[in-house]
Protein backbone atom coordinates (compact mmCIF):
# COMPACT_ATOMS: atom_id res chain seq x y z
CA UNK A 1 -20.02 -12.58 -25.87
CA UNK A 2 -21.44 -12.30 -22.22
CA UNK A 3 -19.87 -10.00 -19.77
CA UNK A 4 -17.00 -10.87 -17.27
CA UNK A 5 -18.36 -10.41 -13.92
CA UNK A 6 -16.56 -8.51 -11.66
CA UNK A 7 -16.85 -8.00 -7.89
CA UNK A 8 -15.71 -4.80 -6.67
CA UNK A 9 -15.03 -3.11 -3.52
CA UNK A 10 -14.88 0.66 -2.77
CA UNK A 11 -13.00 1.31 0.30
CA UNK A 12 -11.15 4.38 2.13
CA UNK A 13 -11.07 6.25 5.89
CA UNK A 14 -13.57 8.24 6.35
CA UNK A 15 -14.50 12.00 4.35
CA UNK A 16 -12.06 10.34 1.87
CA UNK A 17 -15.05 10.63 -0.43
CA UNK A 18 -15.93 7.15 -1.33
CA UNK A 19 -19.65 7.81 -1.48
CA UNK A 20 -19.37 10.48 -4.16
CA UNK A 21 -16.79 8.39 -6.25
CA UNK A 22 -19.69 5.25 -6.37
CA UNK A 23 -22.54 8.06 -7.17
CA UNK A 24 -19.75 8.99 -10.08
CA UNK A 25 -19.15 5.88 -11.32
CA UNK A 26 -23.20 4.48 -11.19
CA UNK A 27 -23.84 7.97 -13.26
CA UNK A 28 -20.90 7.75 -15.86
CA UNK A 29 -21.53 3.83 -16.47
CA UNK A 30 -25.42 4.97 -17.32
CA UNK A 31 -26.20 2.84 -14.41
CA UNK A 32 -27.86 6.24 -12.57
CA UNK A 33 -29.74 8.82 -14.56
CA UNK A 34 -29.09 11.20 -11.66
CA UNK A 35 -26.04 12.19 -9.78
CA UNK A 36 -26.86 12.02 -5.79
CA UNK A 37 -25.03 13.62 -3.20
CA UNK A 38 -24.20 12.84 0.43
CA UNK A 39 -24.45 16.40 1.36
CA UNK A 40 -28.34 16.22 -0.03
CA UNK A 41 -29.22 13.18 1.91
CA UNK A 42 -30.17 11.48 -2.24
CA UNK A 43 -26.73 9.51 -2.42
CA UNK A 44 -27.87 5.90 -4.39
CA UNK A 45 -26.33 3.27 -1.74
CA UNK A 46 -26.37 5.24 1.64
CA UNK A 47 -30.17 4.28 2.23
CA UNK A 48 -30.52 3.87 5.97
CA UNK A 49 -31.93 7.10 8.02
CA UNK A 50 -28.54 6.90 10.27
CA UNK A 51 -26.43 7.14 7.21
CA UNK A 52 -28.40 9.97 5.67
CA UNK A 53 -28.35 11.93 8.68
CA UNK A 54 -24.91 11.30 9.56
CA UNK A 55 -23.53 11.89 5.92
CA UNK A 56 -21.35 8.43 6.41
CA UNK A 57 -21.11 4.87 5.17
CA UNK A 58 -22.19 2.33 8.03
CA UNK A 59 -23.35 -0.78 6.30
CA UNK A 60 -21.92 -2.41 3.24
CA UNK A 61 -24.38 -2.22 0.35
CA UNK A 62 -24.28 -2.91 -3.28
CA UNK A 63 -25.31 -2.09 -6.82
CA UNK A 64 -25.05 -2.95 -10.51
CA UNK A 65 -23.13 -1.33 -13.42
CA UNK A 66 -21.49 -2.23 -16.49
CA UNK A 67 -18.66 -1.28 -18.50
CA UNK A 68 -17.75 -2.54 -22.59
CA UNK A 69 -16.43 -5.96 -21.10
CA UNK A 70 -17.59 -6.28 -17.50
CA UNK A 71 -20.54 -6.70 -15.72
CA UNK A 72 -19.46 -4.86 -12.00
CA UNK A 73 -21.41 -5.67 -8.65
CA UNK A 74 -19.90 -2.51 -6.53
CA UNK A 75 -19.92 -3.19 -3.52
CA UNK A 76 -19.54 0.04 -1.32
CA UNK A 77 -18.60 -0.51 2.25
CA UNK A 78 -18.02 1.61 5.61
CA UNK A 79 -14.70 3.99 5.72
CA UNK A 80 -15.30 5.17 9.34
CA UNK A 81 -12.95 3.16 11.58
CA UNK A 82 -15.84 2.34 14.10
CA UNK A 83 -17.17 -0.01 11.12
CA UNK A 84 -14.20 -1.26 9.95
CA UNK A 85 -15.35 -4.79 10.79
CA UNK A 86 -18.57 -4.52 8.31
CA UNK A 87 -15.76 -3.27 5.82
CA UNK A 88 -13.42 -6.27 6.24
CA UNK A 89 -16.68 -8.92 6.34
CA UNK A 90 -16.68 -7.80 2.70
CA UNK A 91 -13.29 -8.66 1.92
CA UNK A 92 -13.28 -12.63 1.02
CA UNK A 93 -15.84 -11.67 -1.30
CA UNK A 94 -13.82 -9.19 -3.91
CA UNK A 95 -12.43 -9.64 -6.76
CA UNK A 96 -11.11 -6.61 -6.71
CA UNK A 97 -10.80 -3.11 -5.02
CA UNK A 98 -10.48 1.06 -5.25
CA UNK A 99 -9.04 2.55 -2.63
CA UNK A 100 -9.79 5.96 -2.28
CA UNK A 101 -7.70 8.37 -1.05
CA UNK A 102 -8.21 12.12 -0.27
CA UNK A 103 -5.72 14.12 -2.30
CA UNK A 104 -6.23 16.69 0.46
CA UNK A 105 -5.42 14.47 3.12
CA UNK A 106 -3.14 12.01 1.48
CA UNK A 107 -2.40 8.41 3.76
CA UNK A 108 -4.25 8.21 6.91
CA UNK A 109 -3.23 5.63 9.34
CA UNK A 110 -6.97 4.13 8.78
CA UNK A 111 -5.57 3.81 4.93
CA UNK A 112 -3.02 1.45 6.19
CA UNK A 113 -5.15 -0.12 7.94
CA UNK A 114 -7.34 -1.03 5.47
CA UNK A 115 -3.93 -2.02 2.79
CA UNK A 116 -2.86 -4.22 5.36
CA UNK A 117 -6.78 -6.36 5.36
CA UNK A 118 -6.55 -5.53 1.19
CA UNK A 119 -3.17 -7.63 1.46
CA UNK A 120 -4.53 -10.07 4.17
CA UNK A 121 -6.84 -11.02 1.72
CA UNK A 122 -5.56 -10.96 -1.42
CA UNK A 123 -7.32 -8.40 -2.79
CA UNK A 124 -5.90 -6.68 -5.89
CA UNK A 125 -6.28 -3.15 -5.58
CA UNK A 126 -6.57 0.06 -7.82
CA UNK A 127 -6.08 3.40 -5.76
CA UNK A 128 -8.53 6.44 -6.90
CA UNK A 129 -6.85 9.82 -5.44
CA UNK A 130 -10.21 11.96 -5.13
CA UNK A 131 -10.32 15.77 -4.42
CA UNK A 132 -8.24 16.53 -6.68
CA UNK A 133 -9.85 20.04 -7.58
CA UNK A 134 -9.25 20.44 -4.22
CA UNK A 135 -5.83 22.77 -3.04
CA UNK A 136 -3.79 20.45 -1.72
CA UNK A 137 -0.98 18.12 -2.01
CA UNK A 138 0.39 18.11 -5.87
CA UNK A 139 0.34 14.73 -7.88
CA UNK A 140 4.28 14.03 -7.51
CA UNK A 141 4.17 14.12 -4.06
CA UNK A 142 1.21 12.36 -3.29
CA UNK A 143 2.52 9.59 -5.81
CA UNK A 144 5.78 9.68 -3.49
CA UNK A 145 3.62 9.09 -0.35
CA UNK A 146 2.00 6.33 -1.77
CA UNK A 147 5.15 4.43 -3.09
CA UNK A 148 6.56 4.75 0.40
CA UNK A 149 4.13 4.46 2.52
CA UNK A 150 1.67 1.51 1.02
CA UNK A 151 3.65 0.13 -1.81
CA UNK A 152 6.83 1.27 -4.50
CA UNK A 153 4.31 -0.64 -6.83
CA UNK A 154 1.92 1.94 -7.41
CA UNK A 155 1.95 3.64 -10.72
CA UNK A 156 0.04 6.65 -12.25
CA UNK A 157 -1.73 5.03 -14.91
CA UNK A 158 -3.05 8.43 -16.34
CA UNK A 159 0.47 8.78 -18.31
CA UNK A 160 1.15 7.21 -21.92
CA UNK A 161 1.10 3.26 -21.86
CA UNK A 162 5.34 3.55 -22.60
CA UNK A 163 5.62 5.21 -19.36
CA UNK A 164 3.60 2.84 -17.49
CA UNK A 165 4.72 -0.47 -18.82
CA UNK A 166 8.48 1.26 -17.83
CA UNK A 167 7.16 1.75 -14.60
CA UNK A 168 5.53 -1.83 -14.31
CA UNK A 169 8.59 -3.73 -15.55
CA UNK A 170 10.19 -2.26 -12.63
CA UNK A 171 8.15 -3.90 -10.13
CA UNK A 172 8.90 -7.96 -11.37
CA UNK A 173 12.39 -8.94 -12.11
CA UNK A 174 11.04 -11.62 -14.92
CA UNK A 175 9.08 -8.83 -16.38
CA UNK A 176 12.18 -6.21 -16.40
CA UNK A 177 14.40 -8.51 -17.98
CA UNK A 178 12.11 -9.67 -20.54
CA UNK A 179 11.56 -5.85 -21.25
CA UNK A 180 15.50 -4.78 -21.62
CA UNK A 181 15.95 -8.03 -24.25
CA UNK A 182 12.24 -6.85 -26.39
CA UNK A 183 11.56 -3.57 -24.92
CA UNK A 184 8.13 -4.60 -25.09
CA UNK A 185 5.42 -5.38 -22.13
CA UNK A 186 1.72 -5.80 -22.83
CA UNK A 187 -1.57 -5.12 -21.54
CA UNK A 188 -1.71 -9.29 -20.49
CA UNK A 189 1.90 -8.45 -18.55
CA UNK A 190 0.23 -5.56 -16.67
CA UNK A 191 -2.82 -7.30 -15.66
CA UNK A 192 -1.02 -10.53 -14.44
CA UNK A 193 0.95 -8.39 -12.23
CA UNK A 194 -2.35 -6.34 -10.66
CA UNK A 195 -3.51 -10.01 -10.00
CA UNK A 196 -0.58 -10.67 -8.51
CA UNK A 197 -0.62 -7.58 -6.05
CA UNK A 198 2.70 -6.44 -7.31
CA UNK A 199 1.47 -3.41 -9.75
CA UNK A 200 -1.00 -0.87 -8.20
CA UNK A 201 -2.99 1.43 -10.92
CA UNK A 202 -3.37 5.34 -9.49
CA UNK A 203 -6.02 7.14 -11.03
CA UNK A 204 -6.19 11.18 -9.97
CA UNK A 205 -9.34 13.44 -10.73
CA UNK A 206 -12.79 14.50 -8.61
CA UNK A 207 -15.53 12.29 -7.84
CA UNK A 208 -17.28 15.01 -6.84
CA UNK A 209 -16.41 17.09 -10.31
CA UNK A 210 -16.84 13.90 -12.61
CA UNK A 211 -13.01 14.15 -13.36
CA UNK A 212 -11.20 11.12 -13.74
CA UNK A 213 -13.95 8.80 -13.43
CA UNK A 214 -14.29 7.27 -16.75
CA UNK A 215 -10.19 6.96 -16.96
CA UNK A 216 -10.86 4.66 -13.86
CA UNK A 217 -13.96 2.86 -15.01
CA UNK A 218 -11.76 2.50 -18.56
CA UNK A 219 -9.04 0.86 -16.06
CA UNK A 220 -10.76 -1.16 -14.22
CA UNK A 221 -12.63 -2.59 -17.99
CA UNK A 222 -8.82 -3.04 -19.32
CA UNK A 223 -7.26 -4.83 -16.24
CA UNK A 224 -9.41 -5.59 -13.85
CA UNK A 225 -9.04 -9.60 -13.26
CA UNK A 226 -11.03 -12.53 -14.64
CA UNK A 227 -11.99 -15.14 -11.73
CA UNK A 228 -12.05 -18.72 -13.05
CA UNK A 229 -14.78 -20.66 -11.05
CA UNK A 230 -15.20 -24.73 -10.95
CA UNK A 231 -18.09 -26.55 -12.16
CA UNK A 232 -19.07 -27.81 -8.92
CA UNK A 233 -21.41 -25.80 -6.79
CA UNK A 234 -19.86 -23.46 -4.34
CA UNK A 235 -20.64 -19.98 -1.77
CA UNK A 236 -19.23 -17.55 0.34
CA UNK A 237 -21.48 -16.33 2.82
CA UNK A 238 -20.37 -13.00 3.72
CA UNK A 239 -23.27 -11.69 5.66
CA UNK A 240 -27.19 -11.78 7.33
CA UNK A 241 -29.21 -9.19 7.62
CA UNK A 242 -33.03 -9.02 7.56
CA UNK A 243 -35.44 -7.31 5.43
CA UNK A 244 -37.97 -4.69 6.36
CA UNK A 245 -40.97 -7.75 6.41
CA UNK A 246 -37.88 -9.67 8.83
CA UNK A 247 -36.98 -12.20 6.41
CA UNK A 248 -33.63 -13.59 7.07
CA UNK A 249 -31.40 -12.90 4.07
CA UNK A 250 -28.68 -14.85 3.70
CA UNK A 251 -25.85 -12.73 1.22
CA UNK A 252 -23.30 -14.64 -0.47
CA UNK A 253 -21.69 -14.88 -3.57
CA UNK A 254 -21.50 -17.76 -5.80
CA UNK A 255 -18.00 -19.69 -6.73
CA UNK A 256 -18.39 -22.28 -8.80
CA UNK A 257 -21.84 -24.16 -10.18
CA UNK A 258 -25.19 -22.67 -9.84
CA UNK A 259 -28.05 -21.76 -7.96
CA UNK A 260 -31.52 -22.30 -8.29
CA UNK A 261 -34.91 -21.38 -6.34
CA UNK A 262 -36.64 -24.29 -4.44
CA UNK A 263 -33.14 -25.70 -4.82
CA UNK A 264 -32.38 -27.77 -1.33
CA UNK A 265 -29.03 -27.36 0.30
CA UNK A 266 -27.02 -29.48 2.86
CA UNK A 267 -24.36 -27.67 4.57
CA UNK A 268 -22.23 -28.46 8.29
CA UNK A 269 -22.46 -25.93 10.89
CA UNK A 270 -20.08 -24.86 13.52
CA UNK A 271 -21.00 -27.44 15.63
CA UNK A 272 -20.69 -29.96 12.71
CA UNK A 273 -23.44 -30.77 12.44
CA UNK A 274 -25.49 -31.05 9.23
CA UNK A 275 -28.48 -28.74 8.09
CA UNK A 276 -30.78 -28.86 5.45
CA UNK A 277 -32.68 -25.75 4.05
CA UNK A 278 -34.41 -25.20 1.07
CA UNK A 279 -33.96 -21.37 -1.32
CA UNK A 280 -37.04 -19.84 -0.94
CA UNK A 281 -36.19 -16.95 -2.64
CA UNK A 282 -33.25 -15.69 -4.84
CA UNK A 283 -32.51 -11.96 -4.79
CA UNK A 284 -30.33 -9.82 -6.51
CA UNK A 285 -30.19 -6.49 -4.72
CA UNK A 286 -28.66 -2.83 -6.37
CA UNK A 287 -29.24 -0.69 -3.20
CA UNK A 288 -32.91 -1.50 -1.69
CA UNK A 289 -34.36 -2.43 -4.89
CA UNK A 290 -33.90 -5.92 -6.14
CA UNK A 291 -34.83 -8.75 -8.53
CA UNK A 292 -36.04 -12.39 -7.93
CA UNK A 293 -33.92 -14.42 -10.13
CA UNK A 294 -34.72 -18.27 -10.99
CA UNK A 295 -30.80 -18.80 -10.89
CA UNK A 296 -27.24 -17.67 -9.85
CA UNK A 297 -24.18 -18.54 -11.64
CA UNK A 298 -20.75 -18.01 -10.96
CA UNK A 299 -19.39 -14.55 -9.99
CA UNK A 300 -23.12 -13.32 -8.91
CA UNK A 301 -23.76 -11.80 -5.37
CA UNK A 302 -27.30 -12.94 -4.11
């Protein structure tokens, strides 16, 4: 049975430790056979000299991993608030999100910043509280800080499934009342109401340490959303950029149909008027390598 694809974002202010978490993730999916580090100028998706030599996140960048049931484009974008524009550009294009939040620092203002785009757009969102080997602020009250200051809808999903589906039924009166007639809520309940944006999964540990990682990679497998996509074909563009040769690359992400190289495309412009251009070249990119695909379906950034 072919993977669900799954487009996700990693986003946070800045020194949250976003970076490390994706260099986490791309090691414990077997994605990375190394472990790279900001702080050793190696780290997988911060390529460009500036970001190496700063130690931050400027441009949004992807790569590939996969978990039992999904096949994950990560898309890791800017937390500094200068480049919070290249951050939201990315936006229209998720599926889904982690928010990462330093359990040192708990919510910035540049947090709600970026809850308020994650709700602009739709986005449902699973928080990752990092640094949590770190001294600092214990769970419980960090857990309070988020339930009052972003939303009483996040829940610590590292507790037993009881506790959580308690918690959950709490946050949709349909839900609660259906739980105090069966007592029951299921994994299908919980995911509907992620999709929804009224349940927010909170995963603790150390991106850094390796601690908590696969709980969140096992949460995003479990409830992370399925897209449904027409038959027709359909894109977002989300950004240009060129290459080192200065090709134009065109990124978007395909939403319904397919894609295909040599494949001729009619499209209106801003000034409404209408363009043809033919697809030279298909790439699918995981950092600054890529491959040169014949096709694109549904779900696939390119």
């Amino acid at each position: 049975m072919p993977k669900t694809k799954l487009c996700l974002g990693l986003t946070a202010h800045v020194d949250a430790g976003k970076t490390t978490l994706s260099e986490a993730m791309l090691f414990q999916s077997g994605a990375r056979r190394s472990l790279g580090r900001v702080d050793h100028g190696d780290a997988y998706l911060d390529t460009h000299a500036l970001e190496r030599s700063r130690g931050i996140t400027i441009f949004s960048k992807q790569a590939l991993l996969e978990t039992p049931a999904r096949a994950v484009t990560l898309v890791d974008t800017p937390g500094h608030v200068d480049f919070s524009a290249e951050a939201e550009r990315t936006m229209p294009i998720l599926d889904c999100a982690v928010l990462v939040i330093s359990g040192t620092d708990g919510v910035q203002a540049h947090t709600v910043t970026l809850w308020k785009l994650l709700e602009r757009y739709h986005v449902p969102t699973f928080l990752f509280i990092n640094k949590m080997d770190l001294p600092g602020m214990e769970k419980e009250k960090l857990m309070q800080q988020l339930q009052e200051q972003l939303s009483s809808g996040c829940v610590d999903f590292g507790r037993d499934f009881e506790e959580i589906a308690e918690a959950a039924a709490m946050c949709d009166e349909a839900l609660l009342e259906n739980y105090l007639e069966s007592g029951t809520v299921t994994e299908g309940n919980l995911r509907e109401l992620i999709a929804k944006r009224k349940l927010f999964p909170c995963c603790f540990g150390s991106g850094l340490k390796l601690e908590g990682v696969d709980q969140l990679l096992d949460v995003l497998d479990k409830y992370g959303p399925t897209p449904q996509y027409g038959e027709a074909f359909g894109a977002r563009v989300y950004k240009i950029s060129r290459d080192p040769q200065g090709n134009r690359l065109t990124w978007l992400k395909i939403t319904g149909g397919k894609l295909q190289v040599r494949e001729s495309l009619t499209y209106r412009g801003s000034n409404d008027k209408e363009y043809t251009e033919k697809i030279v070249q298909l790439r699918s990119y995981s950092a600054e390598k890529f491959t040169a695909p014949e096709e694109a379906l549904p779900g696939e950034l390119v």
